[in-house]
Short mmCIF file of C-alpha atoms in Angstrom, two decimals:
data_model
loop_
_atom_site.label_atom_id
_atom_site.label_comp_id
_atom_site.label_asym_id
_atom_site.label_seq_id
_atom_site.Cartn_x
_atom_site.Cartn_y
_atom_site.Cartn_z
CA LEU A 1 0.04 0.09 0.00
CA THR A 2 3.01 2.29 0.10
CA ARG A 3 2.85 4.77 -2.42
CA GLY A 4 6.16 5.11 -4.70
CA LEU A 5 7.01 1.55 -5.14
CA SER A 6 6.11 0.08 -8.61
CA TRP A 7 7.20 -2.72 -10.96
CA LYS A 8 6.84 -3.55 -14.64
CA ALA A 9 7.71 -6.66 -16.88
CA ASP A 10 9.72 -6.66 -19.98
CA TYR A 11 10.56 -9.71 -22.38
CA VAL A 12 13.17 -10.45 -24.84
CA ALA A 13 12.32 -12.97 -27.81
CA LEU A 14 15.11 -14.37 -29.86
CA LEU A 15 13.80 -16.13 -33.13
CA ASN A 16 15.62 -19.30 -34.30
CA PRO A 17 17.13 -18.96 -38.19
CA ASP A 18 13.88 -20.39 -39.74
CA GLU A 19 11.56 -18.38 -37.57
CA THR A 20 9.72 -21.45 -36.39
CA ARG A 21 10.80 -21.31 -32.59
CA LEU A 22 11.76 -18.57 -30.20
CA ASP A 23 13.39 -18.28 -26.79
CA LEU A 24 11.73 -15.96 -24.23
CA LYS A 25 13.44 -14.32 -21.31
CA GLY A 26 11.30 -12.13 -18.97
CA TRP A 27 12.66 -9.34 -16.49
CA VAL A 28 10.99 -7.38 -13.79
CA THR A 29 12.09 -3.64 -13.42
CA LEU A 30 11.44 -2.48 -9.75
CA THR A 31 11.37 1.39 -9.15
CA ASN A 32 11.60 2.89 -5.80
CA LYS A 33 10.74 6.49 -5.10
CA SER A 34 9.06 5.90 -1.66
CA GLY A 35 11.34 7.97 0.16
CA THR A 36 13.22 5.20 1.86
CA GLY A 37 15.67 2.28 0.89
CA TYR A 38 14.79 -1.52 1.71
CA ALA A 39 17.63 -3.81 2.61
CA ASN A 40 17.43 -7.51 2.28
CA ALA A 41 13.84 -7.57 1.66
CA GLY A 42 11.39 -10.20 0.73
CA LEU A 43 10.06 -9.47 -2.66
CA GLN A 44 6.63 -10.61 -4.19
CA LEU A 45 4.96 -9.29 -7.11
CA VAL A 46 1.13 -9.50 -7.59
CA ALA A 47 0.03 -9.18 -11.40
CA GLY A 48 -3.59 -8.26 -12.27
CA ASP A 49 -5.52 -5.20 -12.19
CA VAL A 50 -6.07 -4.65 -8.52
CA ASN A 51 -8.69 -1.81 -7.58
CA ARG A 52 -7.67 1.01 -5.48
CA VAL A 53 -9.96 3.56 -3.63
CA ARG A 54 -9.26 7.05 -5.06
CA GLN A 55 -8.00 9.42 -2.58
CA PRO A 56 -9.46 12.89 -2.35
CA ARG A 57 -6.26 14.42 -3.55
CA PRO A 58 -4.92 11.93 -6.12
CA ALA A 59 -1.41 10.45 -6.11
CA PRO A 60 0.27 8.43 -8.70
CA MET A 61 -1.40 5.10 -8.75
CA VAL A 62 0.75 1.99 -8.47
CA GLN A 63 -0.36 -0.08 -11.33
CA GLU A 64 1.06 -3.38 -9.90
CA ARG A 65 1.59 -4.31 -6.27
CA MET A 66 5.15 -4.98 -5.31
CA MET A 67 4.84 -7.78 -2.83
CA VAL A 68 8.23 -13.19 -7.78
CA LYS A 69 8.81 -17.76 -5.11
CA ALA A 70 11.96 -18.67 -6.90
CA ALA A 71 12.99 -22.17 -7.68
CA SER A 72 16.53 -23.29 -7.56
CA ASP A 73 19.04 -21.69 -9.96
CA ALA A 74 18.95 -24.97 -12.17
CA GLY A 75 15.11 -24.73 -12.43
CA ARG A 76 12.59 -21.97 -13.42
CA VAL A 77 13.98 -18.55 -12.30
CA VAL A 78 10.50 -17.78 -10.72
CA SER A 79 7.61 -19.78 -9.45
CA GLU A 80 4.00 -18.61 -9.55
CA GLU A 81 0.55 -19.37 -7.70
CA SER A 82 -2.92 -18.07 -8.25
CA LEU A 83 -4.01 -15.30 -5.61
CA LEU A 84 -7.74 -14.80 -5.73
CA GLU A 85 -8.25 -13.61 -9.59
CA TYR A 86 -4.51 -12.42 -9.61
CA HIS A 87 -1.33 -14.10 -9.94
CA LEU A 88 1.53 -14.02 -7.38
CA TYR A 89 5.40 -14.15 -8.30
CA SER A 90 7.77 -14.74 -5.35
CA VAL A 91 11.56 -14.29 -5.45
CA ALA A 92 13.37 -16.52 -2.90
CA ARG A 93 16.45 -14.40 -2.33
CA PRO A 94 16.21 -11.22 -0.37
CA THR A 95 16.34 -7.96 -2.54
CA THR A 96 17.95 -4.72 -1.64
CA ILE A 97 16.56 -1.55 -3.41
CA LYS A 98 17.72 2.00 -2.39
CA ASP A 99 15.43 4.90 -2.65
CA ASN A 100 15.45 6.40 -6.09
CA GLN A 101 16.89 3.41 -7.66
CA SER A 102 15.51 1.10 -10.31
CA LYS A 103 16.96 -2.62 -10.73
CA GLN A 104 16.09 -5.57 -12.86
CA ILE A 105 15.42 -9.13 -11.54
CA ALA A 106 15.00 -12.19 -13.92
CA LEU A 107 11.37 -13.48 -14.10
CA LEU A 108 11.35 -16.25 -16.41
CA ASP A 109 13.68 -18.09 -19.10
CA GLU A 110 11.80 -20.28 -21.54
CA LYS A 111 13.16 -21.88 -24.65
CA ASN A 112 12.16 -23.39 -27.81
CA GLY A 113 8.51 -22.26 -27.87
CA VAL A 114 6.44 -23.01 -31.06
CA CYS A 115 6.41 -19.78 -33.18
CA VAL A 116 4.25 -18.98 -36.22
CA LYS A 117 4.90 -16.07 -38.48
CA ARG A 118 2.05 -14.45 -40.08
CA LEU A 119 1.61 -11.82 -42.70
CA VAL A 120 -1.82 -9.98 -42.24
CA LEU A 121 -3.40 -7.46 -44.61
CA LYS A 122 -6.09 -5.55 -42.56
CA SER A 123 -7.78 -4.52 -45.84
CA GLY A 124 -11.31 -3.45 -45.42
CA SER A 125 -13.06 -0.28 -44.09
CA SER A 126 -16.80 0.20 -43.75
CA HIS A 127 -16.81 3.16 -46.11
CA PHE A 128 -15.45 1.23 -49.05
CA TYR A 129 -18.83 -0.58 -49.38
CA TRP A 130 -20.94 2.59 -49.37
CA ASN A 131 -19.27 4.44 -52.16
CA LYS A 132 -18.05 4.15 -55.79
CA THR A 133 -14.23 4.49 -55.20
CA GLY A 134 -12.12 2.91 -57.95
CA ARG A 135 -8.72 2.55 -56.90
CA ILE A 136 -8.50 2.59 -52.99
CA TYR A 137 -4.87 1.93 -52.44
CA LYS A 138 -1.41 0.82 -53.98
CA LYS A 139 1.54 -0.76 -52.54
CA LYS A 140 0.14 -1.00 -49.13
CA GLY A 141 2.34 -2.74 -46.44
CA VAL A 142 1.27 -5.87 -45.16
CA GLY A 143 1.52 -6.36 -41.20
CA VAL A 144 4.26 -8.89 -39.95
CA PHE A 145 2.84 -10.80 -36.87
CA LEU A 146 4.22 -13.61 -34.47
CA SER A 147 1.88 -15.67 -32.49
CA PHE A 148 2.33 -18.56 -30.09
CA LYS A 149 0.59 -20.28 -27.37
CA ASN A 150 1.43 -19.88 -23.86
CA ASP A 151 1.35 -23.60 -22.95
CA LYS A 152 3.69 -26.22 -21.80
CA THR A 153 3.49 -28.19 -24.98
CA SER A 154 5.21 -25.19 -26.50
CA GLY A 155 7.78 -24.96 -23.96
CA PHE A 156 5.99 -22.07 -22.18
CA GLY A 157 3.24 -22.13 -19.78
CA LEU A 158 3.83 -19.52 -16.86
CA PRO A 159 1.19 -16.98 -16.81
CA LYS A 160 2.64 -13.75 -17.83
CA PRO A 161 2.33 -10.19 -16.50
CA ALA A 162 1.57 -7.42 -19.04
CA GLY A 163 4.74 -5.80 -20.58
CA ILE A 164 6.62 -5.07 -23.74
CA VAL A 165 7.94 -7.89 -25.85
CA ARG A 166 11.08 -6.98 -27.95
CA VAL A 167 11.92 -9.54 -30.64
CA TYR A 168 15.36 -10.22 -32.19
CA LYS A 169 16.73 -12.38 -34.86
CA LYS A 170 20.34 -13.18 -35.52
CA ASP A 171 21.76 -12.12 -38.76
CA SER A 172 24.14 -14.19 -41.14
CA ARG A 173 27.26 -12.92 -39.01
CA GLY A 174 25.55 -13.87 -35.66
CA PHE A 175 24.62 -10.49 -34.41
CA SER A 176 21.12 -10.23 -32.81
CA GLN A 177 19.10 -7.72 -34.84
CA PHE A 178 16.09 -6.00 -33.46
CA VAL A 179 12.94 -6.70 -35.63
CA GLY A 180 10.03 -5.25 -33.68
CA GLU A 181 8.14 -5.10 -30.59
CA ASP A 182 4.67 -5.04 -29.09
CA ARG A 183 2.75 -4.64 -25.80
CA VAL A 184 1.16 -7.72 -24.36
CA GLY A 185 -1.55 -7.67 -21.79
CA HIS A 186 -1.67 -10.06 -18.72
CA THR A 187 -1.68 -13.57 -20.33
CA PRO A 188 -2.94 -16.75 -18.42
CA GLU A 189 -1.65 -20.38 -19.41
CA ASN A 190 -3.12 -21.82 -22.63
CA GLU A 191 -3.84 -18.38 -24.12
CA GLU A 192 -2.26 -17.24 -27.58
CA ILE A 193 0.12 -14.36 -27.69
CA GLU A 194 0.31 -12.41 -30.92
CA LEU A 195 2.87 -9.79 -31.64
CA LYS A 196 2.58 -7.09 -34.28
CA LEU A 197 6.27 -6.36 -35.39
CA GLY A 198 5.95 -4.01 -38.27
CA GLN A 199 5.23 -3.98 -41.96
CA ALA A 200 6.79 -6.27 -44.45
CA PHE A 201 9.30 -4.86 -46.90
CA ASP A 202 8.89 -7.23 -49.89
CA VAL A 203 5.16 -7.94 -49.74
CA THR A 204 2.60 -5.41 -50.85
CA ALA A 205 -1.14 -5.13 -51.76
CA ASP A 206 -3.00 -3.30 -54.30
CA ARG A 207 -6.76 -2.82 -54.07
CA ARG A 208 -9.37 -1.48 -56.51
CA GLN A 209 -13.16 -1.58 -56.72
CA VAL A 210 -14.26 -3.18 -59.98
CA SER A 211 -18.02 -3.01 -59.63
CA PHE A 212 -20.74 -0.96 -57.62
CA SER A 213 -24.46 -0.57 -57.30
CA LEU A 214 -26.97 0.90 -55.00
CA LYS A 215 -30.68 -0.22 -54.61
CA LYS A 216 -33.37 0.80 -52.32
CA THR A 217 -35.05 -2.24 -51.02
CA GLY A 218 -38.33 -0.53 -49.50
CA GLU A 219 -38.01 -2.38 -46.35
CA ARG A 220 -37.62 0.30 -43.50
CA ASP A 221 -35.71 2.41 -45.86
CA LEU A 222 -32.86 -0.01 -46.12
CA ARG A 223 -30.53 0.10 -48.88
CA THR A 224 -28.84 -2.83 -50.67
CA TYR A 225 -25.13 -2.09 -51.83
CA GLU A 226 -23.38 -4.53 -54.22
CA SER A 227 -19.72 -4.00 -54.70
CA GLY A 228 -16.86 -6.06 -56.25
CA TYR A 229 -12.99 -5.87 -55.37
CA GLU A 230 -9.73 -6.90 -56.59
CA ILE A 231 -6.80 -7.34 -54.16
CA ARG A 232 -3.29 -7.96 -55.75
CA LEU A 233 -0.76 -9.27 -53.51
CA LYS A 234 2.92 -9.13 -54.84
CA ASN A 235 5.79 -10.90 -53.25
CA ALA A 236 9.37 -9.79 -54.10
CA LYS A 237 10.91 -12.55 -51.61
CA ASP A 238 12.70 -15.66 -52.85
CA SER A 239 10.40 -17.96 -51.07
CA PRO A 240 6.70 -18.21 -51.15
CA VAL A 241 4.45 -16.49 -48.25
CA ARG A 242 0.88 -16.85 -47.04
CA VAL A 243 -0.98 -13.62 -46.43
CA ARG A 244 -3.97 -13.46 -44.21
CA VAL A 245 -6.36 -10.88 -45.61
CA VAL A 246 -9.03 -9.71 -43.38
CA GLU A 247 -12.11 -7.56 -44.26
CA GLN A 248 -14.30 -5.49 -41.88
CA ILE A 249 -17.45 -5.54 -43.66
CA PRO A 250 -20.45 -3.46 -42.25
CA GLY A 251 -24.34 -4.13 -42.23
CA ASP A 252 -26.07 -7.51 -43.10
CA TRP A 253 -23.58 -8.87 -45.48
CA GLU A 254 -23.26 -11.71 -47.80
CA ILE A 255 -20.26 -12.73 -50.10
CA GLN A 256 -21.78 -13.67 -53.37
CA GLU A 257 -18.72 -14.65 -55.10
CA THR A 258 -14.99 -15.11 -54.19
CA SER A 259 -12.05 -16.54 -55.98
CA HIS A 260 -10.62 -18.08 -52.63
CA ARG A 261 -12.36 -19.92 -49.75
CA TYR A 262 -13.07 -17.51 -46.90
CA ASN A 263 -14.01 -17.81 -43.28
CA LYS A 264 -16.51 -15.86 -41.54
CA GLU A 265 -14.98 -14.97 -38.11
CA ASP A 266 -17.48 -12.73 -36.72
CA ALA A 267 -20.45 -10.58 -37.56
CA LEU A 268 -18.30 -8.24 -39.17
CA SER A 269 -15.26 -10.05 -40.29
CA ALA A 270 -14.34 -12.24 -43.30
CA ALA A 271 -10.69 -13.63 -43.75
CA TRP A 272 -8.97 -15.38 -46.43
CA GLN A 273 -5.60 -17.32 -46.51
CA ILE A 274 -3.96 -16.49 -49.76
CA PRO A 275 -0.76 -18.24 -50.88
CA VAL A 276 1.64 -16.02 -53.00
CA PRO A 277 4.40 -17.52 -54.87
CA ALA A 278 7.99 -16.55 -54.72
CA LYS A 279 8.90 -13.57 -57.07
CA GLY A 280 5.22 -13.47 -57.99
CA GLU A 281 1.70 -12.32 -57.05
CA ALA A 282 -1.65 -13.66 -56.49
CA VAL A 283 -5.17 -12.01 -56.99
CA LEU A 284 -8.03 -12.19 -54.45
CA THR A 285 -11.42 -11.05 -56.01
CA PHE A 286 -14.73 -11.11 -54.35
CA ARG A 287 -18.16 -9.55 -54.59
CA VAL A 288 -20.22 -8.58 -51.49
CA ARG A 289 -23.91 -7.60 -50.93
CA THR A 290 -24.60 -5.43 -47.94
CA LYS A 291 -27.94 -4.13 -46.59
CA MET A 292 -27.86 -0.91 -44.34
#
């Protein structure tokens, strides 16, 4: 309950050469601005959104309670247990932290987790379907994502406090190069973690509207829009890629024609998995009817 004590989690992920697995290290950064130092103190961390009663004169809120049960040096760096609807991490060795000091403590060291690289084109926008637009975009970047499951089968499994994950990969000379970062929320066991690293350099997309019509239905003044689209995916890499195209479609919609099989993920989303050959391109075409 002492003001001025806080902590945050940070992670470093290292991809293997073929980008199928990664190692993940986690660190806790402790910050002490309470006005006093703590020598040889027991340290426990509670991860979760703990409610605090607001004071009449607000002070900076402590986002996590500084309260990690460490295993032996040969085992897991930190052990964990459930505490009400939160997670408690306890460090076995005493910790000394001076006033106005920050220090890092190892939280986890997990190796050989299964990793999936995905190229995702978040293509659609609701206004595309209401108007005659022609060419919508050209050479749009495709997002680069990594995803993995936080489970023991993947080599992970420890519930992870919210924090920033920085991802690295070694180049041909063995130097670790930074390839992107993303913030993750509190992640329990068996949940998937998805990281957006940036935009692909060699994979781009062109989109144009190839048809459009508008009809009044007479049913509660609803209007029916029919529009057709072409998305041309280009791959300049020496290896084939698979791009996940996601469309956000408004209203009561139905895809009437499509060149590739799609999946309706929710009331507003349709998604395609499009293989694009090396040094080549692939074209997705589809026609949608929407009522609004």
